[in-house]
XYZ file of C-alpha atoms in Angstrom:
644
model
C -4.728 -36.363 -18.098
C -8.300 -36.570 -16.828
C -10.399 -33.406 -16.582
C -13.908 -34.507 -15.677
C -16.863 -32.118 -15.940
C -14.507 -29.243 -16.724
C -17.231 -27.079 -18.205
C -19.938 -27.976 -15.777
C -22.279 -25.119 -16.604
C -21.124 -24.163 -20.046
C -20.910 -27.096 -22.418
C -24.565 -27.138 -23.414
C -24.671 -23.382 -23.914
C -21.514 -23.446 -26.000
C -22.763 -26.236 -28.284
C -26.077 -24.494 -28.820
C -24.404 -21.247 -29.826
C -25.764 -19.255 -26.920
C -23.955 -16.192 -25.647
C -21.446 -16.823 -22.826
C -22.907 -16.420 -19.340
C -21.398 -14.373 -16.519
C -21.030 -17.356 -14.173
C -18.876 -20.416 -14.621
C -17.968 -23.330 -12.424
C -15.198 -25.716 -13.390
C -14.399 -29.031 -11.756
C -10.745 -30.108 -11.680
C -9.979 -33.723 -10.907
C -6.519 -34.097 -12.445
C -4.063 -35.316 -9.787
C -1.149 -33.003 -8.982
C 1.610 -33.791 -6.524
C 1.652 -30.748 -4.221
C 4.442 -28.503 -5.510
C 6.953 -27.129 -3.015
C 5.656 -23.605 -3.544
C 2.106 -24.648 -2.608
C 3.211 -26.288 0.640
C 5.343 -23.251 1.461
C 2.394 -20.922 0.843
C 0.251 -22.912 3.239
C 3.035 -22.875 5.833
C 3.561 -19.154 5.441
C -0.149 -18.404 5.898
C -0.244 -20.645 8.976
C 2.875 -19.378 10.684
C 2.221 -15.755 9.813
C -1.081 -16.071 11.628
C 0.441 -17.752 14.657
C 3.250 -15.186 14.760
C 0.758 -12.312 14.846
C -0.839 -13.969 17.873
C 2.603 -14.216 19.519
C 3.132 -10.487 18.950
C -0.284 -9.661 20.387
C 0.265 -11.771 23.507
C 3.340 -9.755 24.399
C 2.647 -6.262 23.139
C -1.158 -5.680 23.200
C -3.103 -5.566 26.446
C -6.694 -6.612 27.141
C -7.984 -3.165 26.153
C -6.282 -3.339 22.770
C -3.675 -0.785 23.850
C -0.202 -1.133 22.356
C 2.228 -1.445 25.253
C 4.442 1.604 24.782
C 4.717 5.263 25.791
C 2.311 7.330 23.652
C 3.415 10.734 22.332
C 2.154 13.181 19.762
C 4.354 13.839 16.752
C 5.351 12.553 13.350
C 8.687 11.086 14.472
C 7.346 8.511 16.935
C 3.679 9.325 17.383
C 0.220 7.930 16.638
C 0.862 7.040 12.997
C 3.780 4.800 13.985
C 1.809 3.106 16.758
C -1.031 1.961 14.503
C 1.346 1.308 11.596
C 2.653 -1.586 13.680
C -0.283 -3.592 12.266
C 0.250 -2.309 8.737
C -0.294 -5.594 6.844
C -2.499 -7.598 9.201
C -5.668 -6.912 7.200
C -3.813 -7.824 4.005
C -2.650 -11.069 5.608
C -6.233 -11.993 6.399
C -7.372 -11.120 2.861
C -4.667 -13.429 1.522
C -5.971 -16.315 3.619
C -4.575 -15.765 7.105
C -6.593 -16.899 10.102
C -9.663 -15.070 11.372
C -7.701 -14.425 14.573
C -5.517 -11.982 12.597
C -8.493 -9.847 11.598
C -9.907 -10.009 15.118
C -6.592 -8.870 16.606
C -6.329 -6.021 14.116
C -9.808 -4.824 15.029
C -8.924 -5.031 18.717
C -5.689 -3.113 18.169
C -7.352 -0.435 16.019
C -10.158 0.185 18.501
C -7.638 0.260 21.349
C -5.430 2.670 19.423
C -8.221 5.188 18.967
C -9.001 5.026 22.682
C -5.349 5.106 23.770
C -4.456 8.128 21.665
C -7.789 9.745 22.418
C -6.521 9.970 25.995
C -3.337 11.775 24.934
C -2.947 15.420 25.947
C -0.320 17.955 24.857
C 0.672 21.378 26.116
C 3.059 22.672 23.449
C 0.827 22.116 20.441
C -2.944 22.459 20.156
C -3.172 19.579 17.679
C -3.437 16.937 20.419
C -4.514 19.132 23.325
C -7.702 17.057 23.541
C -6.396 13.866 21.978
C -4.709 12.900 18.740
C -8.026 11.976 17.088
C -11.368 13.644 16.580
C -14.199 11.564 15.165
C -11.633 8.744 15.048
C -9.499 10.575 12.481
C -6.196 12.347 13.086
C -6.782 15.990 13.962
C -4.189 17.365 11.535
C -1.160 15.816 9.862
C 0.480 15.406 6.469
C -0.536 12.512 4.244
C 2.899 10.922 4.294
C 2.306 10.148 7.964
C -1.495 9.915 7.876
C -1.210 7.373 5.062
C 1.360 5.306 6.956
C -0.966 5.115 9.916
C -3.985 4.122 7.815
C -2.482 1.308 5.753
C -4.210 -1.533 7.601
C -7.500 0.362 7.855
C -7.555 1.153 4.141
C -7.278 -2.558 3.286
C -9.762 -3.751 5.922
C -12.553 -3.573 3.363
C -11.020 -6.484 1.466
C -12.076 -8.775 4.317
C -14.754 -6.777 6.111
C -17.071 -5.149 3.545
C -20.227 -6.015 5.487
C -19.001 -4.461 8.728
C -21.462 -1.604 9.232
C -19.142 0.274 11.594
C -16.286 0.111 9.087
C -18.596 1.348 6.343
C -19.767 4.270 8.501
C -16.188 5.248 9.332
C -15.024 5.137 5.727
C -17.902 7.382 4.654
C -17.198 9.766 7.547
C -13.509 10.002 6.697
C -14.183 10.509 2.971
C -16.531 13.393 3.828
C -13.591 15.176 5.464
C -11.850 15.304 2.069
C -14.561 15.643 -0.555
C -15.970 18.858 0.908
C -19.054 17.460 2.640
C -17.975 17.782 6.292
C -18.329 21.434 7.400
C -16.186 20.727 10.472
C -13.310 19.612 8.242
C -13.290 22.036 5.282
C -10.141 20.600 3.747
C -11.343 20.668 0.129
C -12.027 23.726 -2.006
C -14.516 22.497 -4.608
C -14.071 25.553 -6.822
C -10.275 25.466 -6.948
C -10.140 21.640 -6.746
C -7.467 21.741 -4.060
C -6.857 20.533 -0.553
C -5.907 23.689 1.258
C -2.838 22.610 3.220
C -0.257 19.889 3.652
C -1.714 19.625 7.187
C -5.279 18.282 6.995
C -7.554 16.104 9.080
C -10.703 16.012 11.146
C -10.061 19.581 12.342
C -9.696 20.879 8.808
C -6.670 22.440 7.078
C -3.815 24.228 8.803
C -3.755 27.712 7.286
C -0.894 29.034 9.379
C 2.781 28.261 9.642
C 3.359 24.957 11.392
C 5.558 24.910 14.468
C 8.287 22.458 15.337
C 6.040 21.333 18.213
C 3.356 20.365 15.697
C 5.862 18.022 14.092
C 7.681 16.759 17.197
C 5.176 16.976 20.049
C 5.816 17.383 23.760
C 8.842 15.841 25.485
C 8.257 12.959 27.879
C 10.526 11.773 30.685
C 12.412 8.530 30.202
C 15.075 6.776 28.175
C 14.182 5.214 24.846
C 15.562 3.875 21.591
C 15.156 7.125 19.621
C 14.998 5.340 16.278
C 14.363 8.491 14.265
C 17.700 9.745 15.589
C 20.725 7.838 14.184
C 22.330 8.062 17.614
C 19.400 6.148 19.074
C 19.917 2.842 17.328
C 21.314 0.170 19.576
C 21.309 2.202 22.776
C 18.953 4.008 25.112
C 18.862 7.806 25.138
C 17.221 10.294 27.449
C 14.496 11.931 25.365
C 14.392 15.210 27.225
C 18.122 15.760 26.792
C 17.775 15.121 23.039
C 14.535 17.054 22.662
C 16.069 20.246 21.288
C 17.822 18.208 18.614
C 14.501 16.612 17.689
C 12.975 20.062 17.269
C 15.951 21.082 15.127
C 15.194 18.169 12.808
C 11.967 19.910 11.775
C 13.071 23.542 11.926
C 12.468 24.077 8.185
C 9.272 22.039 7.904
C 7.021 24.971 8.685
C 5.434 25.998 5.363
C 1.966 24.501 5.282
C -0.503 26.481 3.174
C -1.596 25.285 -0.243
C -2.047 21.892 -1.842
C 0.772 19.364 -1.876
C 1.240 16.253 -4.002
C 1.211 14.130 -0.837
C -2.485 14.957 -0.559
C -3.231 12.791 -3.589
C -3.067 9.802 -1.237
C -6.292 11.003 0.405
C -8.158 9.774 -2.672
C -7.913 6.221 -1.292
C -10.658 7.295 1.120
C -12.848 8.084 -1.888
C -11.989 4.750 -3.515
C -12.923 2.858 -0.364
C -16.173 4.751 0.103
C -17.114 4.018 -3.503
C -16.101 0.353 -3.223
C -18.339 -0.013 -0.155
C -21.356 1.956 -1.337
C -21.259 2.362 -5.112
C -22.195 6.009 -4.571
C -21.036 7.873 -7.659
C -20.204 11.064 -5.732
C -17.082 9.450 -4.278
C -15.831 8.340 -7.669
C -16.496 11.751 -9.174
C -14.571 13.516 -6.403
C -11.497 11.348 -6.915
C -11.527 11.803 -10.686
C -12.129 15.549 -10.323
C -9.271 16.018 -7.874
C -6.734 13.747 -9.569
C -7.801 15.121 -12.939
C -6.934 18.622 -11.726
C -3.480 17.372 -10.686
C -3.030 15.747 -14.083
C -3.641 19.110 -15.727
C -1.264 20.841 -13.316
C 1.490 18.366 -14.115
C 1.002 19.073 -17.809
C 1.291 22.812 -17.137
C 4.567 22.191 -15.263
C 6.127 20.472 -18.257
C 5.149 16.998 -17.112
C 6.467 17.461 -13.576
C 4.161 16.805 -10.634
C 4.166 20.104 -8.725
C 5.000 20.376 -5.044
C 2.690 23.266 -4.311
C -0.621 24.580 -5.577
C -1.647 27.878 -4.022
C -4.933 28.678 -2.363
C -5.680 30.472 -5.633
C -5.491 27.132 -7.435
C -2.402 28.131 -9.394
C 0.964 26.389 -9.769
C 3.275 27.474 -6.967
C 0.643 29.893 -5.768
C 2.208 30.197 -2.319
C 5.723 30.761 -3.782
C 5.295 33.303 -6.575
C 4.672 30.624 -9.163
C 7.550 28.355 -8.130
C 5.773 24.991 -8.363
C 8.853 23.148 -7.080
C 8.738 24.767 -3.635
C 7.029 23.480 -0.516
C 7.550 21.007 2.317
C 8.673 17.596 1.025
C 8.816 19.094 -2.471
C 11.274 19.188 -5.367
C 13.293 21.946 -3.725
C 13.046 20.728 -0.141
C 16.785 20.879 0.522
C 17.126 21.837 4.155
C 19.568 21.974 7.004
C 18.724 19.185 9.418
C 19.664 20.550 12.817
C 19.522 17.104 14.379
C 22.009 15.617 11.914
C 23.779 18.955 11.506
C 24.016 18.583 7.751
C 22.216 19.387 4.516
C 19.399 16.948 3.718
C 17.389 16.418 0.531
C 13.816 15.226 1.144
C 11.671 15.167 -1.958
C 8.639 12.873 -1.537
C 7.009 13.519 -4.912
C 6.174 9.832 -5.512
C 4.588 9.049 -2.150
C 1.206 10.625 -2.740
C 1.103 10.873 -6.517
C 1.572 7.184 -7.321
C -1.218 6.047 -4.951
C -3.445 8.894 -6.149
C -3.040 8.372 -9.886
C -3.265 4.599 -9.421
C -6.544 5.069 -7.561
C -7.914 7.180 -10.414
C -6.960 4.383 -12.828
C -8.891 1.850 -10.720
C -11.971 4.056 -10.729
C -11.895 4.969 -14.406
C -9.757 2.573 -16.444
C -8.230 5.707 -17.988
C -4.580 5.061 -18.869
C -3.908 8.800 -19.210
C -3.410 8.823 -15.438
C -0.528 6.387 -15.916
C 0.772 8.565 -18.753
C 1.266 11.402 -16.265
C 3.474 9.241 -14.039
C 5.421 7.921 -17.018
C 6.050 11.469 -18.257
C 7.385 12.448 -14.832
C 9.977 9.663 -14.900
C 10.734 10.403 -18.552
C 11.710 13.900 -17.448
C 14.052 12.534 -14.789
C 15.653 10.004 -17.129
C 16.155 12.738 -19.729
C 18.526 14.375 -17.198
C 20.508 11.227 -16.350
C 24.258 11.103 -16.073
C 26.553 8.117 -16.386
C 29.618 8.242 -14.181
C 32.072 5.332 -14.009
C 29.504 3.129 -15.670
C 26.768 3.976 -13.148
C 23.520 5.706 -14.087
C 22.624 8.668 -11.870
C 19.345 10.583 -11.749
C 18.570 13.977 -10.219
C 16.431 13.759 -7.118
C 15.791 17.484 -6.701
C 14.876 20.590 -8.713
C 15.094 24.296 -7.926
C 17.619 26.617 -6.303
C 19.372 24.574 -3.623
C 21.687 25.610 -0.873
C 25.129 24.047 -0.842
C 25.442 23.884 -4.641
C 27.658 26.214 -6.679
C 25.510 27.415 -9.523
C 23.364 30.457 -10.102
C 20.600 31.338 -12.491
C 17.319 29.585 -13.234
C 16.159 26.487 -11.306
C 18.017 23.341 -12.224
C 18.047 19.609 -11.605
C 20.470 18.613 -8.869
C 21.471 16.040 -6.242
C 22.262 13.138 -8.556
C 22.184 9.640 -7.003
C 21.835 6.024 -8.137
C 18.180 5.924 -7.063
C 16.507 4.949 -10.350
C 12.880 4.590 -9.162
C 12.771 0.940 -10.227
C 9.744 0.168 -8.072
C 7.850 3.127 -9.470
C 8.770 2.127 -13.024
C 7.471 -1.345 -12.237
C 4.167 0.053 -11.027
C 3.798 1.909 -14.314
C 4.480 -1.343 -16.194
C 2.020 -3.402 -14.164
C -0.650 -0.757 -14.700
C -0.014 -0.336 -18.416
C 1.379 -3.796 -19.321
C 3.155 -1.954 -22.127
C 6.329 -3.836 -23.023
C 8.075 -0.534 -23.690
C 7.651 0.311 -20.015
C 9.353 -2.960 -19.144
C 12.435 -2.150 -21.225
C 13.970 0.243 -18.694
C 13.462 -2.029 -15.680
C 16.424 -4.292 -14.879
C 15.186 -7.893 -14.860
C 17.096 -10.328 -12.675
C 18.155 -13.739 -13.925
C 18.853 -15.210 -10.486
C 17.709 -14.826 -6.913
C 19.570 -15.683 -3.735
C 18.353 -15.624 -0.154
C 20.601 -14.211 2.521
C 21.371 -17.148 4.739
C 20.072 -16.768 8.270
C 18.719 -13.259 7.858
C 15.360 -13.806 6.269
C 16.091 -11.101 3.734
C 17.015 -10.968 0.107
C 20.336 -11.120 -1.647
C 21.734 -8.625 -4.068
C 18.847 -8.935 -6.488
C 16.033 -6.518 -5.891
C 12.683 -8.201 -5.180
C 10.908 -6.384 -7.994
C 13.561 -7.301 -10.545
C 13.542 -10.910 -9.358
C 9.757 -11.246 -9.496
C 9.770 -9.820 -13.004
C 12.518 -12.296 -13.832
C 10.231 -15.117 -12.728
C 7.271 -13.788 -14.728
C 9.565 -13.540 -17.755
C 10.609 -17.185 -17.320
C 14.168 -16.501 -16.134
C 14.049 -17.574 -12.451
C 11.951 -20.738 -12.113
C 12.939 -21.228 -8.455
C 11.896 -17.719 -7.396
C 8.619 -18.861 -5.760
C 10.293 -21.363 -3.464
C 13.173 -19.071 -2.559
C 11.042 -16.016 -1.881
C 8.603 -18.015 0.267
C 11.480 -19.615 2.158
C 12.924 -16.180 2.775
C 9.630 -14.860 4.103
C 9.297 -17.859 6.400
C 12.793 -17.148 7.718
C 11.747 -13.560 8.370
C 8.757 -14.732 10.401
C 11.063 -16.914 12.488
C 13.472 -14.050 13.114
C 10.718 -11.633 14.113
C 9.222 -14.115 16.556
C 12.683 -14.662 17.987
C 12.967 -10.893 18.469
C 9.572 -10.839 20.191
C 10.504 -13.602 22.600
C 13.895 -12.102 23.464
C 12.999 -8.424 23.741
C 13.794 -7.095 27.215
C 12.291 -3.605 26.962
C 9.305 -2.438 28.980
C 6.389 -0.220 27.910
C 7.896 2.814 29.653
C 11.050 2.474 27.526
C 9.334 1.971 24.148
C 8.109 4.732 21.858
C 5.607 4.167 19.045
C 8.188 3.441 16.340
C 10.062 0.800 18.350
C 7.615 -2.039 17.747
C 7.419 -1.481 13.980
C 10.424 -3.743 13.565
C 8.750 -6.494 15.614
C 5.682 -6.961 13.418
C 6.142 -10.549 12.173
C 3.505 -10.559 9.432
C 5.325 -11.083 6.122
C 3.158 -10.773 3.022
C 5.276 -9.710 0.045
C 5.834 -13.133 -1.504
C 2.217 -14.176 -0.959
C 0.964 -10.975 -2.603
C 3.208 -11.393 -5.643
C 2.791 -15.111 -6.122
C -0.838 -15.821 -5.254
C -2.507 -12.614 -6.467
C -0.146 -11.333 -9.135
C -0.327 -8.315 -6.837
C 2.097 -5.471 -6.484
C 3.084 -3.215 -3.637
C 6.098 -0.981 -4.065
C 8.413 0.403 -1.418
C 5.969 3.243 -0.767
C 4.046 3.235 2.501
C 0.605 4.277 1.297
C -1.224 1.359 -0.219
C -3.962 0.299 -2.586
C -4.127 -3.333 -3.678
C -3.396 -3.647 -7.391
C -3.606 -7.291 -8.400
C -4.697 -9.551 -11.219
C -6.617 -11.972 -8.995
C -8.219 -12.289 -5.595
C -9.679 -15.375 -3.908
C -12.674 -16.175 -1.727
C -13.754 -19.177 0.299
C -17.427 -19.851 -0.595
C -17.780 -22.453 2.163
C -16.574 -20.258 5.035
C -17.946 -17.116 3.346
C -14.775 -15.095 3.731
C -11.955 -13.543 1.719
C -8.677 -15.354 1.070
C -7.455 -18.679 -0.225
C -9.459 -21.523 1.292
C -7.671 -23.991 3.524
C -5.218 -26.277 1.676
C -5.422 -24.361 -1.623
C -2.240 -23.029 -3.222
C -2.083 -20.549 -6.114
C 0.836 -19.479 -8.275
C 0.518 -16.665 -10.812
C 3.042 -17.640 -13.466
C 2.521 -15.179 -16.286
C 0.970 -11.759 -16.831
C 0.405 -9.703 -19.950
C -2.006 -7.050 -21.113
C -4.850 -9.409 -21.994
C -4.130 -12.631 -20.134
C -2.925 -14.169 -16.897
C -1.936 -17.716 -16.000
C -2.352 -19.241 -12.551
C -1.862 -22.774 -11.247
C -4.268 -23.923 -8.544
C -3.758 -27.011 -6.405
C -5.543 -28.669 -3.503
C -2.771 -29.916 -1.222
C -5.286 -31.965 0.799
C -5.251 -35.597 -0.416
C -8.484 -36.477 1.396
C -10.986 -33.625 1.115
C -12.117 -31.505 -1.874
C -11.875 -27.736 -1.851
C -13.768 -24.965 -3.602
C -12.426 -21.491 -4.405
C -13.892 -18.426 -6.082
C -11.408 -16.487 -8.219
C -12.038 -12.805 -8.841
C -10.535 -10.785 -11.668
C -8.720 -7.989 -9.818
C -8.346 -7.011 -6.194
C -11.585 -4.999 -6.414
C -13.214 -6.927 -9.261
C -12.020 -4.221 -11.646
C -11.049 -6.688 -14.394
C -13.215 -9.079 -16.433
C -12.581 -12.639 -17.509
C -13.237 -13.310 -21.197
C -12.187 -16.949 -21.572
C -10.414 -19.781 -19.772
C -8.167 -22.485 -21.174
C -7.415 -25.648 -19.189
C -5.489 -28.586 -20.678
C -5.914 -27.107 -24.148
C -9.692 -26.659 -23.888
C -10.848 -23.073 -24.251
C -14.192 -21.789 -23.017
C -15.471 -18.290 -23.568
C -17.335 -16.525 -20.802
C -17.612 -12.987 -19.519
C -17.609 -12.153 -15.858
C -15.542 -10.980 -12.910
C -15.519 -14.328 -11.056
C -15.216 -18.050 -11.610
C -15.702 -20.930 -9.176
C -13.223 -23.803 -9.189
C -13.925 -27.144 -7.502
C -10.763 -29.079 -6.738
C -10.879 -32.790 -5.995
C -8.568 -34.110 -3.252
C -4.967 -33.742 -4.410
C -6.050 -32.196 -7.721
C -4.637 -29.216 -9.584
C -4.322 -27.580 -12.980
C -2.962 -24.566 -14.826
C -5.658 -22.027 -15.735
C -4.962 -19.599 -18.570
C -7.342 -16.631 -18.488
C -8.078 -14.163 -21.219
C -9.168 -10.945 -19.565
C -9.944 -7.288 -20.086
C -8.369 -5.063 -17.473
C -9.942 -2.048 -15.743
C -13.362 -2.496 -17.287
C -15.470 -2.964 -14.122
C -16.099 -0.483 -11.342
C -14.170 -1.469 -8.195
C -16.026 -2.987 -5.269
C -15.276 -4.521 -1.892
C -18.413 -6.688 -2.106
C -17.942 -10.425 -1.808
C -18.901 -12.239 -5.022
C -22.053 -13.795 -3.571
C -23.215 -10.377 -2.387
C -23.034 -8.957 -5.896
C -25.043 -11.695 -7.569
C -21.920 -13.055 -9.226
C -22.150 -16.281 -7.305
C -25.260 -18.336 -6.577
C -26.298 -17.931 -2.965
C -26.578 -21.297 -1.241
């Protein structure tokens, strides 16, 4: 094996006994036949990008408006419309075409204008438009977070966009107490004052069903939030009363709710763009207060903090009460049956993970681990199947009296949330209770996955049990792109028969395999996202985020202090250059690199790799995790990379 000029900048320093520098460039000239996974990655980036353009040609007009019937509401309203582009910014940051980022920007700007024109009569929330200062007037963070997924990751590709920077700072000010027109945060009590927050401040009254559902509109649609609406068209006005009945018990609003922890991503982004310590301090103050509250509730993340700052302050100390909380067992008038809707993970996992990124403090992960410990301590095994309680409190429809109890046992074991805890801690004890797959099968013709859960299968690959996982998962994602484009081409609906949620299932961008395999990155089934990854890549020639053209990357192994990635230039004619960053936000630090048995010590958040035509190698990094402050800045803008 030839490895010419491997330590281009470091050999002399190493021999002379000097301290390792913070910059390193390595030159790889060892030939590598392009592996199947590398060619599949390049295909997936290419066809993802083209598929997004196919979607845009059919469903986005020249103004950037999504071609559908706009309505206010959480069932099929503004959050669903913009969520259609939920992973387009991520796709670009992975290495998708610049057209993807341009189309996202066009769609986002059009969305703000389109829903700014909306008017309602039955609820004041959208009487003058769904947005004020380009932020939702009032909503809960389950839905606000869904609608902001693409925006929250735009900084990965667009950190020098002055308009994006201004918006992120403006939105963060609505939640850290600085915007007097949006007094959502109580600095003294360290709470957000309502489950309903936004640019118009907190909702300090009972919500109405109209707040949740919005005004009726004439027409027939696929009412996808109604089980009866799948596969056939329904008249919305005739089903409107049923839609209101769906939300009849969603009316309690006052006091802080664990969903609000997701708002801290705004603080993370503002800090990553500006480095202003006030944003970091707000996030750590707010999440730190929730950490203390969870400890006071016996390790359980409360559903409600009162305006007095106390556990269950709006429910006589019953911390498990509140909309979307531990005891949110309701009668769904639309389904005409009891429903259990506890969303305790949806804000808390993003929030505590954000605090970890900003501090490196593993005690935030300890809080999440303790919560799942509490659930697993209540497990039952029936007919060989493990069941966990999903609810806590005094439910209707159950035959027991007395103090609050755990109830509604199901086979939902929170595997994805356990995996997040493991990837954050890299503690092998956390891995022990996650089922690890030993095989992985793709569903033929459907572009989906077989019986093995994606998380379990990816862990199986990282543990050396499923060597063909990269090829199979990439093939599956390519099949999904094909199927979505086929749906786009064959869809016969018109804008006046589509509501906001209809086009969610037509988004062709497919990024899960690329995130896992190229970045060592992890997104769970939750819909509120921060990028947690071991690596990120930049193209120093084109001065943009993402894998450069022709470069493939496969993260093969992860542990607490190291990570292994294979890089290859699939181009047999031209060289390529790639900058590798330690962490999605530069939050980690490289300590050493080993290539072909040669180890070089260095300390820094980035390394540059020059790949000869058709060359590749396995790079084994020693690294310290969560030691740097997170940033969106490109490496060359932080002085980590010599400006050319």
